[in-house]
mmCIF file of C-alpha atoms in Angstrom:
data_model
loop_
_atom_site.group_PDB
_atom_site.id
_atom_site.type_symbol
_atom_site.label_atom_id
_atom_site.label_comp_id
_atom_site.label_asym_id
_atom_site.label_seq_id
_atom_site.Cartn_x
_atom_site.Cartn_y
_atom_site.Cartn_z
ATOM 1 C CA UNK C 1 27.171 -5.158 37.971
ATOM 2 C CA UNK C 2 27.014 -6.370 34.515
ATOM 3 C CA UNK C 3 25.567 -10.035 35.420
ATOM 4 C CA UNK C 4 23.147 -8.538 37.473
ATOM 5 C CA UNK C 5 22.089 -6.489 34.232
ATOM 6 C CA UNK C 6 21.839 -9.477 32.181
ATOM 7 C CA UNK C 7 20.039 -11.239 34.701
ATOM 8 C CA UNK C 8 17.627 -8.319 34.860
ATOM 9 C CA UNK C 9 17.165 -8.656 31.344
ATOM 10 C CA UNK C 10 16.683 -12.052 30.627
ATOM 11 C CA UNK C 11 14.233 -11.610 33.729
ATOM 12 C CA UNK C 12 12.124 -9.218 31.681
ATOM 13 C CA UNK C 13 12.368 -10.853 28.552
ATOM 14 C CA UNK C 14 11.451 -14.200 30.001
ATOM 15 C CA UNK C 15 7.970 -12.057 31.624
ATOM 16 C CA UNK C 16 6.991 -10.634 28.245
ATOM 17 C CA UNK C 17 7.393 -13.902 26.467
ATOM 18 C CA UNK C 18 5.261 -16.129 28.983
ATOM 19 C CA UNK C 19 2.716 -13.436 29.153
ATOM 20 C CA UNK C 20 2.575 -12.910 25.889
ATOM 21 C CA UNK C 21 2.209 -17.164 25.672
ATOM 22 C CA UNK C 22 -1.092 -16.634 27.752
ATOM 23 C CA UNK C 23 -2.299 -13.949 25.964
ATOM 24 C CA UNK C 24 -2.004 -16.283 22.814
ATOM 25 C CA UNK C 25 -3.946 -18.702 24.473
ATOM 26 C CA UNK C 26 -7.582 -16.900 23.767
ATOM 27 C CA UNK C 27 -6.486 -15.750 20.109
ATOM 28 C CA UNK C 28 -6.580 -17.822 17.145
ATOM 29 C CA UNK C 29 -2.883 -19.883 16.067
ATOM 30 C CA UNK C 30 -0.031 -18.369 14.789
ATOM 31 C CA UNK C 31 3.885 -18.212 14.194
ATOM 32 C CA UNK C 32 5.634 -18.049 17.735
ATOM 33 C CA UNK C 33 6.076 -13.981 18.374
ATOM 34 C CA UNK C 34 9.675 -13.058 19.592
ATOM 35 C CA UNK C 35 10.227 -10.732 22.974
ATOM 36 C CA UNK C 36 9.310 -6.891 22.413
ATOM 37 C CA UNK C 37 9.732 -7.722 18.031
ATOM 38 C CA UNK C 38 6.580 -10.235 17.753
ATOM 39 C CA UNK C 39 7.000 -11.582 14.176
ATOM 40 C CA UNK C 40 8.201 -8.663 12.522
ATOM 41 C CA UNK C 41 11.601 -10.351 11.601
ATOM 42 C CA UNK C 42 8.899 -12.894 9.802
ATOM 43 C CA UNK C 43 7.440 -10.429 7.455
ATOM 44 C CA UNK C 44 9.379 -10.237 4.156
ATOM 45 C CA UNK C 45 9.519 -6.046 3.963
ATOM 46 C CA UNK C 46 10.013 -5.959 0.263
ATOM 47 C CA UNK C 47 6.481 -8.220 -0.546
ATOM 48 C CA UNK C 48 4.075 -8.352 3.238
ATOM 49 C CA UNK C 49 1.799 -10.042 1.425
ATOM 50 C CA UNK C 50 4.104 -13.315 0.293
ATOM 51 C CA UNK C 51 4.701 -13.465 3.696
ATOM 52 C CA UNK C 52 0.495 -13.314 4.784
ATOM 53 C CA UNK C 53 0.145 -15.954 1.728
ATOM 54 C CA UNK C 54 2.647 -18.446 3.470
ATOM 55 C CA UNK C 55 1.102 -18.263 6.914
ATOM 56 C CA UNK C 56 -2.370 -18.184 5.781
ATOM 57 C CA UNK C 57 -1.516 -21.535 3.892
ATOM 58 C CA UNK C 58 -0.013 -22.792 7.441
ATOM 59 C CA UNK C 59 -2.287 -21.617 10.302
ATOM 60 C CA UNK C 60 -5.564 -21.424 8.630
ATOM 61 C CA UNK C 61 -7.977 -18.697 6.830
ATOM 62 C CA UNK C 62 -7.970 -16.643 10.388
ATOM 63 C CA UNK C 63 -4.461 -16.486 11.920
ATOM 64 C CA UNK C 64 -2.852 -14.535 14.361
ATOM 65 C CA UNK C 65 0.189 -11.905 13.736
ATOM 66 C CA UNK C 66 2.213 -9.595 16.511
ATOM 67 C CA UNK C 67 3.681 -6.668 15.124
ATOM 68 C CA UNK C 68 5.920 -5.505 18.213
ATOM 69 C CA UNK C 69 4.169 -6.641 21.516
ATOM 70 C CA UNK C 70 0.541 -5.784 19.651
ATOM 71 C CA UNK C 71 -1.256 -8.849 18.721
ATOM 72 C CA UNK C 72 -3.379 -8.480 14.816
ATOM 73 C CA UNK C 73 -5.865 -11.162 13.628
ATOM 74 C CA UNK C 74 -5.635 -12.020 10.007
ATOM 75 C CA UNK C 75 -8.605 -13.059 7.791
ATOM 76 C CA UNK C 76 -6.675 -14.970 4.861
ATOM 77 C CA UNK C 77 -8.967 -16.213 1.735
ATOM 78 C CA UNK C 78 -12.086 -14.731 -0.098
ATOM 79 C CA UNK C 79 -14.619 -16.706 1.409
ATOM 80 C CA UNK C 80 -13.458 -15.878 4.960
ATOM 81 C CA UNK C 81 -12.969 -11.640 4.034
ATOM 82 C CA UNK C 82 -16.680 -12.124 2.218
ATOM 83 C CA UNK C 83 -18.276 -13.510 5.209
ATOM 84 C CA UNK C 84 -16.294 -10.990 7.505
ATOM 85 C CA UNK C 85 -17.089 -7.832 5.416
ATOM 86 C CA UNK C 86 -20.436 -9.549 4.147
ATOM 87 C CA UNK C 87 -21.584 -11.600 6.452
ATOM 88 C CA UNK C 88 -20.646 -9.900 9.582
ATOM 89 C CA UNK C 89 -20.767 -6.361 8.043
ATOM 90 C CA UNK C 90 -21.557 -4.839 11.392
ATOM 91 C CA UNK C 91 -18.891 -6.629 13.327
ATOM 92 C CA UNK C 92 -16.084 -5.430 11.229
ATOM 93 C CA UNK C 93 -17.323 -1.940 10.070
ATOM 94 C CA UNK C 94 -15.167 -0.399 12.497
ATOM 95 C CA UNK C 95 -10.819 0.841 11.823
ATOM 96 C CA UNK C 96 -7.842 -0.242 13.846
ATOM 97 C CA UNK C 97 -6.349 3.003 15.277
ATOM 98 C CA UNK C 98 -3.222 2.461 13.616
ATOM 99 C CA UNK C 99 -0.794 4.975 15.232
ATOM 100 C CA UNK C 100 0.854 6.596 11.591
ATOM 101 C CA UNK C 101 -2.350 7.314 10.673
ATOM 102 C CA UNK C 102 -3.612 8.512 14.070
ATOM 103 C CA UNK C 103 -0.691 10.960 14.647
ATOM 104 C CA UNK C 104 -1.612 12.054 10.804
ATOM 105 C CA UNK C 105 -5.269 12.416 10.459
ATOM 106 C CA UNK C 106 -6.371 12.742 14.589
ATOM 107 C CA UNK C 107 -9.049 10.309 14.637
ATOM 108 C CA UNK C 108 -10.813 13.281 11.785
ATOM 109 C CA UNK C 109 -11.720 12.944 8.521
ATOM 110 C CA UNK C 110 -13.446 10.244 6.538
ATOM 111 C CA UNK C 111 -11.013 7.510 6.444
ATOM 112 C CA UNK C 112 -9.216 7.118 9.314
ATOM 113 C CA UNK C 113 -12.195 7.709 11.918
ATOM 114 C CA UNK C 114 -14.272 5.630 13.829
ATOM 115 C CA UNK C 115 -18.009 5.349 15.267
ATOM 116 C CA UNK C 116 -20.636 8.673 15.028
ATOM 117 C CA UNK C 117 -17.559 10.598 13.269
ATOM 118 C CA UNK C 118 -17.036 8.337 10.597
ATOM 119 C CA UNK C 119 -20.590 7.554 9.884
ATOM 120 C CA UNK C 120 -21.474 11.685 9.603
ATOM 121 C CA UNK C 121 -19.157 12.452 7.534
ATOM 122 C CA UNK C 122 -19.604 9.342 4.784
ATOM 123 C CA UNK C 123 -23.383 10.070 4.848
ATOM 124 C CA UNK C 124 -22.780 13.454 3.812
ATOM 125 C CA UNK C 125 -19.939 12.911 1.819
ATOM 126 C CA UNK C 126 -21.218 10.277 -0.402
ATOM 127 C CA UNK C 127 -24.328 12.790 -0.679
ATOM 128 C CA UNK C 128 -22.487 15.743 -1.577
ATOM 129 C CA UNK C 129 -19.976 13.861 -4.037
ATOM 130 C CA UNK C 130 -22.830 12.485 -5.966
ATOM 131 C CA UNK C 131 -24.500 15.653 -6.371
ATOM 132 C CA UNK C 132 -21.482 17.327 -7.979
ATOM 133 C CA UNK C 133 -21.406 14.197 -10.668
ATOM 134 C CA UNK C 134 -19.385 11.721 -8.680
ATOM 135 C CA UNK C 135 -20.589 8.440 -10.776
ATOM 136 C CA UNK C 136 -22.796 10.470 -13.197
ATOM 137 C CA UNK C 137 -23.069 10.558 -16.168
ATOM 138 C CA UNK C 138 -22.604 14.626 -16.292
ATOM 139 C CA UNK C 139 -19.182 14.171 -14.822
ATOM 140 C CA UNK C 140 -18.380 13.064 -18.659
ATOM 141 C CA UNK C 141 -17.068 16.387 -19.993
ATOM 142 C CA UNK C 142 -14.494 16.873 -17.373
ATOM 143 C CA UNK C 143 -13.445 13.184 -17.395
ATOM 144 C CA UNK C 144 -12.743 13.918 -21.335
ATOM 145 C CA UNK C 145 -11.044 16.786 -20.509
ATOM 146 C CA UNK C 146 -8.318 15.521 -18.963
ATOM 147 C CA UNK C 147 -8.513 12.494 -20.958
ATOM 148 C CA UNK C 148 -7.424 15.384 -23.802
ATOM 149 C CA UNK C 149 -4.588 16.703 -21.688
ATOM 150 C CA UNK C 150 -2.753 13.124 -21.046
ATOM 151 C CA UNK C 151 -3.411 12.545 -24.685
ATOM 152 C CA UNK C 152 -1.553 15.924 -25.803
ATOM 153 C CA UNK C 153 0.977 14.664 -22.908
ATOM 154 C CA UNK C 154 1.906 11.438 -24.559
ATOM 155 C CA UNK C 155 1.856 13.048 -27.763
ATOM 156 C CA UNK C 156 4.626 15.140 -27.037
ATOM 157 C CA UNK C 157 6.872 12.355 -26.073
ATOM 158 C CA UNK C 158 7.114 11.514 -29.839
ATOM 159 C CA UNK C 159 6.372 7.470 -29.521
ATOM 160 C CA UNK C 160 9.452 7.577 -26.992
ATOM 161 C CA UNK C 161 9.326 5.084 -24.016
ATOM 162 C CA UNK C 162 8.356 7.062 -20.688
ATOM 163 C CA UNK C 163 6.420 6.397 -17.391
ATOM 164 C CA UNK C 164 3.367 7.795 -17.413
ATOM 165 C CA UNK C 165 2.748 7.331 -13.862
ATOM 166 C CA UNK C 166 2.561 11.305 -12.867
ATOM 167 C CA UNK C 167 0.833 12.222 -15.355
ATOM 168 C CA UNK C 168 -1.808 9.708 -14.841
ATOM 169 C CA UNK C 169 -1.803 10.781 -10.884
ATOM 170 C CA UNK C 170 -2.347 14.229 -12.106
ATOM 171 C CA UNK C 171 -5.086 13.821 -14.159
ATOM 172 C CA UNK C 172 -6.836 11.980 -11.718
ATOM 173 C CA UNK C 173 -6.343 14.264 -8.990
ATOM 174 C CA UNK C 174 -7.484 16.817 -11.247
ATOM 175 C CA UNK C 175 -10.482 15.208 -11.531
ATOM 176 C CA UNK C 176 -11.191 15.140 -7.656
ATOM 177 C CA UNK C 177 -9.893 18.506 -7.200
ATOM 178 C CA UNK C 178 -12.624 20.023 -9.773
ATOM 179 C CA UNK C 179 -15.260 18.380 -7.462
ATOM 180 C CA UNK C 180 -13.860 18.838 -4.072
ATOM 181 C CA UNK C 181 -12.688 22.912 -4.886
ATOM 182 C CA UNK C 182 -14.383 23.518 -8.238
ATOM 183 C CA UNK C 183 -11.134 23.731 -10.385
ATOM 184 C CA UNK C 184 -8.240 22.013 -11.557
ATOM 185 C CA UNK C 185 -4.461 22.844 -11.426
ATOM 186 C CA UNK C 186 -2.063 23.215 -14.545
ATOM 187 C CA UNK C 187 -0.550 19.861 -14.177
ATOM 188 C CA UNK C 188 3.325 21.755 -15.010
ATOM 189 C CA UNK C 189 2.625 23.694 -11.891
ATOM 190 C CA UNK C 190 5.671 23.006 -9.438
ATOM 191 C CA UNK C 191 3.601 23.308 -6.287
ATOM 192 C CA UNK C 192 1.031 20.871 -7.880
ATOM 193 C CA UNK C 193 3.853 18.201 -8.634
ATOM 194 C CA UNK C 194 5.740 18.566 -5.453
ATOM 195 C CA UNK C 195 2.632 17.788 -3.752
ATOM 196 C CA UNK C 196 2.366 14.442 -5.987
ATOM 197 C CA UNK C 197 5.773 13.693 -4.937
ATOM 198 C CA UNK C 198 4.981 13.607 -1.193
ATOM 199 C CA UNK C 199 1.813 11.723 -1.917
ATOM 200 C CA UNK C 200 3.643 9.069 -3.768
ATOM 201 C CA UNK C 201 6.298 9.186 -0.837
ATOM 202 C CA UNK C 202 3.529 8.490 2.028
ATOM 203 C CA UNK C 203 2.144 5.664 -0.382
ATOM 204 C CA UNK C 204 5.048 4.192 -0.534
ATOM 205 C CA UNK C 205 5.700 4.129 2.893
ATOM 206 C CA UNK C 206 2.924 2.351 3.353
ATOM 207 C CA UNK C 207 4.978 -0.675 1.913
ATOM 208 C CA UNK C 208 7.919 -0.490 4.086
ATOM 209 C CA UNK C 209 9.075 -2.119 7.417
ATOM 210 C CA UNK C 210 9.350 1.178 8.767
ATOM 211 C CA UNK C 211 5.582 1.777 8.686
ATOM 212 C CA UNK C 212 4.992 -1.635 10.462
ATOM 213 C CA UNK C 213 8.158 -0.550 13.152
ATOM 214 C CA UNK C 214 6.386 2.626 14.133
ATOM 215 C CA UNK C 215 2.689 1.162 14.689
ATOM 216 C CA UNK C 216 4.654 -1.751 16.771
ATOM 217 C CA UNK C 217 6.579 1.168 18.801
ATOM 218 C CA UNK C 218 5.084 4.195 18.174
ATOM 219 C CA UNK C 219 6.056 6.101 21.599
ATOM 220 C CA UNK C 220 9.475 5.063 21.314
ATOM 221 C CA UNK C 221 9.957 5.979 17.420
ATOM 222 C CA UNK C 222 8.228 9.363 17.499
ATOM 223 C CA UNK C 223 11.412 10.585 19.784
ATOM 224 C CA UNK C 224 14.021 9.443 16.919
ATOM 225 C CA UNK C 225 15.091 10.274 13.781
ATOM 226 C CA UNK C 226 14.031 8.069 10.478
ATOM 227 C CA UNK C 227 12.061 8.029 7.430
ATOM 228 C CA UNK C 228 9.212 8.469 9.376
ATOM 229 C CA UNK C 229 9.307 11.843 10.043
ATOM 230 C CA UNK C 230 9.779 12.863 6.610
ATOM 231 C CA UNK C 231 5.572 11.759 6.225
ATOM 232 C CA UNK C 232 4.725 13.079 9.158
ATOM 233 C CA UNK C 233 6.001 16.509 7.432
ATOM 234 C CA UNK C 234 4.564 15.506 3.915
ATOM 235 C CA UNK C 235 1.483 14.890 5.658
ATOM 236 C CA UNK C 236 1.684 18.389 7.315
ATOM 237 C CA UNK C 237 2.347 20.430 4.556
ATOM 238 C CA UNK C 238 -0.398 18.727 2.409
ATOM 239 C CA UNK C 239 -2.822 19.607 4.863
ATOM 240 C CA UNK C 240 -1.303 23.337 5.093
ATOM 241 C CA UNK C 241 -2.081 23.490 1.343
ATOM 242 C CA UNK C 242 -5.334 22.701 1.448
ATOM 243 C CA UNK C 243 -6.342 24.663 4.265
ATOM 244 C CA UNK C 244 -4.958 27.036 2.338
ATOM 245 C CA UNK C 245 -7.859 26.184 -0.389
ATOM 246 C CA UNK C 246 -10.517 25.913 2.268
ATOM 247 C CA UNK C 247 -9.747 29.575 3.652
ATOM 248 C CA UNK C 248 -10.134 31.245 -0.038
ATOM 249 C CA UNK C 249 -13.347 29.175 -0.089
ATOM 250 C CA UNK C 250 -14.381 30.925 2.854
ATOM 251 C CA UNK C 251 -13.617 34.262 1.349
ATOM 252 C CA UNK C 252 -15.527 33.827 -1.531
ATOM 253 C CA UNK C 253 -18.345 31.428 -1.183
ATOM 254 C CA UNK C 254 -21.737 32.363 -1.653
ATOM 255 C CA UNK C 255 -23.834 29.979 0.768
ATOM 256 C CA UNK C 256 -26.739 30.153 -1.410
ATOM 257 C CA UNK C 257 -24.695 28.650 -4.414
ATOM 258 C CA UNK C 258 -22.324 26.453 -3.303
ATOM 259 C CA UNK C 259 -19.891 25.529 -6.225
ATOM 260 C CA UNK C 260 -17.918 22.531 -4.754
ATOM 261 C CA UNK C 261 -17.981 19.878 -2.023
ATOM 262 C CA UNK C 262 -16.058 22.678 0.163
ATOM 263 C CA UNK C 263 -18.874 24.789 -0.169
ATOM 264 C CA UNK C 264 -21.204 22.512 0.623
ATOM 265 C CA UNK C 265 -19.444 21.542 3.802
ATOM 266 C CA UNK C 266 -18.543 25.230 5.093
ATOM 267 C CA UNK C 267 -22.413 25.054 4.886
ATOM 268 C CA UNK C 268 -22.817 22.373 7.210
ATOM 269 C CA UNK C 269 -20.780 23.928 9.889
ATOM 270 C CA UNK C 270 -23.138 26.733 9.458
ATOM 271 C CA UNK C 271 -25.925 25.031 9.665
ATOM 272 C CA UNK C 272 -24.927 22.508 12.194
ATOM 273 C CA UNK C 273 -21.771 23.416 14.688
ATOM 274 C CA UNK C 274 -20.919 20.082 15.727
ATOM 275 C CA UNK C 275 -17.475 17.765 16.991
ATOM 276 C CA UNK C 276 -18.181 16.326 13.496
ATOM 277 C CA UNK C 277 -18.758 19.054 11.078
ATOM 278 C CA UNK C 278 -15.533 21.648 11.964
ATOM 279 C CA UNK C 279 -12.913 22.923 10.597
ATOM 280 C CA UNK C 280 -10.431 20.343 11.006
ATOM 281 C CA UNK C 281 -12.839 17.593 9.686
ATOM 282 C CA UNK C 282 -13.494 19.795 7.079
ATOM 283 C CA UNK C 283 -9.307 20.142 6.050
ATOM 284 C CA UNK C 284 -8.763 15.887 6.945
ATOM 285 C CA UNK C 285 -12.028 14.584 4.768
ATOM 286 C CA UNK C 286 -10.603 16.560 1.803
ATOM 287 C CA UNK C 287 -6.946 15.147 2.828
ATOM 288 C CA UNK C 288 -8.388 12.097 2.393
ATOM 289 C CA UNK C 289 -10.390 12.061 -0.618
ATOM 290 C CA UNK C 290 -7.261 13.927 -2.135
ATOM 291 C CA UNK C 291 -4.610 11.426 -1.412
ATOM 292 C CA UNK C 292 -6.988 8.468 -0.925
ATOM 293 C CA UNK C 293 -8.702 8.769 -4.802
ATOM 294 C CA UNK C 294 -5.578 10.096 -6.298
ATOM 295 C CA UNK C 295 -3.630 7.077 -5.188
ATOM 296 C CA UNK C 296 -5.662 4.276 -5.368
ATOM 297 C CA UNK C 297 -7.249 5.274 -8.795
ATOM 298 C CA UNK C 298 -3.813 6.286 -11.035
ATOM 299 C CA UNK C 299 -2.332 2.808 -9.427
ATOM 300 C CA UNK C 300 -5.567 0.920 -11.659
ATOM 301 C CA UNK C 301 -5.076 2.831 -14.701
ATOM 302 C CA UNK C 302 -1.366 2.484 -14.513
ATOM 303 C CA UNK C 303 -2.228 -1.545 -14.012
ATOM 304 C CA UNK C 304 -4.903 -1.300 -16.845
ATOM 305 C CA UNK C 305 -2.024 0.380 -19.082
ATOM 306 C CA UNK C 306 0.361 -2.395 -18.384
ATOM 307 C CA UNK C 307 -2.021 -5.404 -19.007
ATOM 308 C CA UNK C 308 -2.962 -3.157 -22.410
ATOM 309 C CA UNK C 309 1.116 -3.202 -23.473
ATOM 310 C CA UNK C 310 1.782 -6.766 -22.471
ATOM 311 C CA UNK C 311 -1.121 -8.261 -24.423
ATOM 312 C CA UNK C 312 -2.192 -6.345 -27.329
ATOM 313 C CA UNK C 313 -4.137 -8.452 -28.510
ATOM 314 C CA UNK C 314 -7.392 -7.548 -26.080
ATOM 315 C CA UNK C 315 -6.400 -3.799 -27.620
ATOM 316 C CA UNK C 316 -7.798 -5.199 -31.318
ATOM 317 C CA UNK C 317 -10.873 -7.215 -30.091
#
């Protein structure tokens, strides 16, 4: 009974690795993938993109990586990205339907949607977002605003050493709150820092192997326990919160005066009932712009501030 098992197995494995062989055939070169793991015992978990360096240095500027049985084309180099992304802007305007971000976001929302979807609701964000100061000049004042409240921040820590990582991340997504729901939160609130906490939680996860196990073997992974679930939930609750904003919006909005980009898009739903303007797009686009901006823009000022400390020298020029 138990040879015939292992002969089963070794029957299966030996299937998935010559099909997979044929499959490679048609795609461009690449490290040998493994049965069912593809090169994810390759990838070094604690820096992906040493790994990405090394084999784009081997195979070529466009190489091919398996995460689990899925097969993903890399574009290594800045001449080959600018001709994809520049060059061939059409070609590669479209997202991967990764599956963490597809059981998170639904295929809604600004930045993890494809096709008609995707392109209605950048148009009209983009729109909107400018015309509440997004890269104008009048968004000055509240940009110095919070400038003032990390400045009082780091006063108070008396020239002590400290990270000023959440601070930074609230101040910034202060400044995309007062846009997307027309005010900003005291940054000592304890909801408003327990939300930072499970953003900086999902970002990180971003990082790990377990993000790259779950895309490889999503229906298998969704059934177990792991670290996994605990974004799924973060992601959850975010989006509970801010509902929670868009509702009170909806309670006291005046549709001729819209005050924030909310406003503006409870208006479009009025205006124009469509798949792409609901309430679910509605709660996912500001999920994105809330984690999306917060993140990505505290992690450049927090690299700015570094470069500052480790060479004063561009501080006196």
């Amino acid at each position: 009974m138990l040879s015939a098992l292992i002969i089963g197995l070794l029957t299966v494995l030996l299937y998935l690795f010559i099909s997979a062989r044929r499959k490679r055939q048609h795609l461009p070169p690449g490290p040998t993938p493994w049965p069912i793991i593809g090169n994810l015992h390759q990838i070094d978990k604690s820096a992906p993109y040493n790994t990405f360096t090394e084999l784009g240095e081997k195979y070529g500027s466009v190489y091919t990586l398996y995460t689990g049985w899925k097969p993903t084309v890399v574009l290594y180099g800045y001449d080959t990205l600018k001709e994809a992304l520049l060059g061939q802007a059409d070609d590669f305007s479209g997202r991967a339907i990764v599956p963490v971000f597809e059981r998170v976001a639904r295929k809604k929302g600004l930045v993890f949607s494809n096709g008609p979807h995707w392109f209605h609701q950048r148009k009209f964000s983009l729109t909107t977002l400018r015309n509440f100061g997004m890269g104008k000049k009048s968004i000055e004042e509240r940009v110095v605003e919070e400038a003032m409240v990390l400045v009082e921040l780091f006063k108070a820590r008396n020239g002590k050493p400290f990270n000023p990582g959440p601070e930074l991340t609230a101040a910034v997504s202060n400044m995309i709150c007062s846009i997307v729901f027309g005010d900003r939160f005291d940054t000592q609130d304890k909801t408003f820092q327990t939300l930072h906490t499970m953003i900086n939680e999902n970002l990180t996860f971003l990082g790990k192997r377990g993000f790259q196990l779950y895309n490889a073997f999503p229906e298998i992974l969704k059934w177990l326990p792991g670290e996994h679930n605990k974004i799924f939930q973060n992601a959850k609750m975010l989006q509970t919160f801010l509902r929670g904003l868009i509702e009170n919006h909806v309670l006291t909005r005046d549709a001729n005066c819209p005050r924030d980009f909310v406003d503006s898009f409870l208006n479009k739903i009025d205006e124009n009932p469509s798949s792409h303007f609901t309430m679910e797009s509605l709660t996912m686009t500001t999920f994105n712009l809330f984690i999306a901006g917060t993140g990505t823009t505290s992690s450049t000022i927090r690299w700015a501030i570094k470069f500052m400390l480790e060479y004063p020298e561009i501080q006196s020029m």
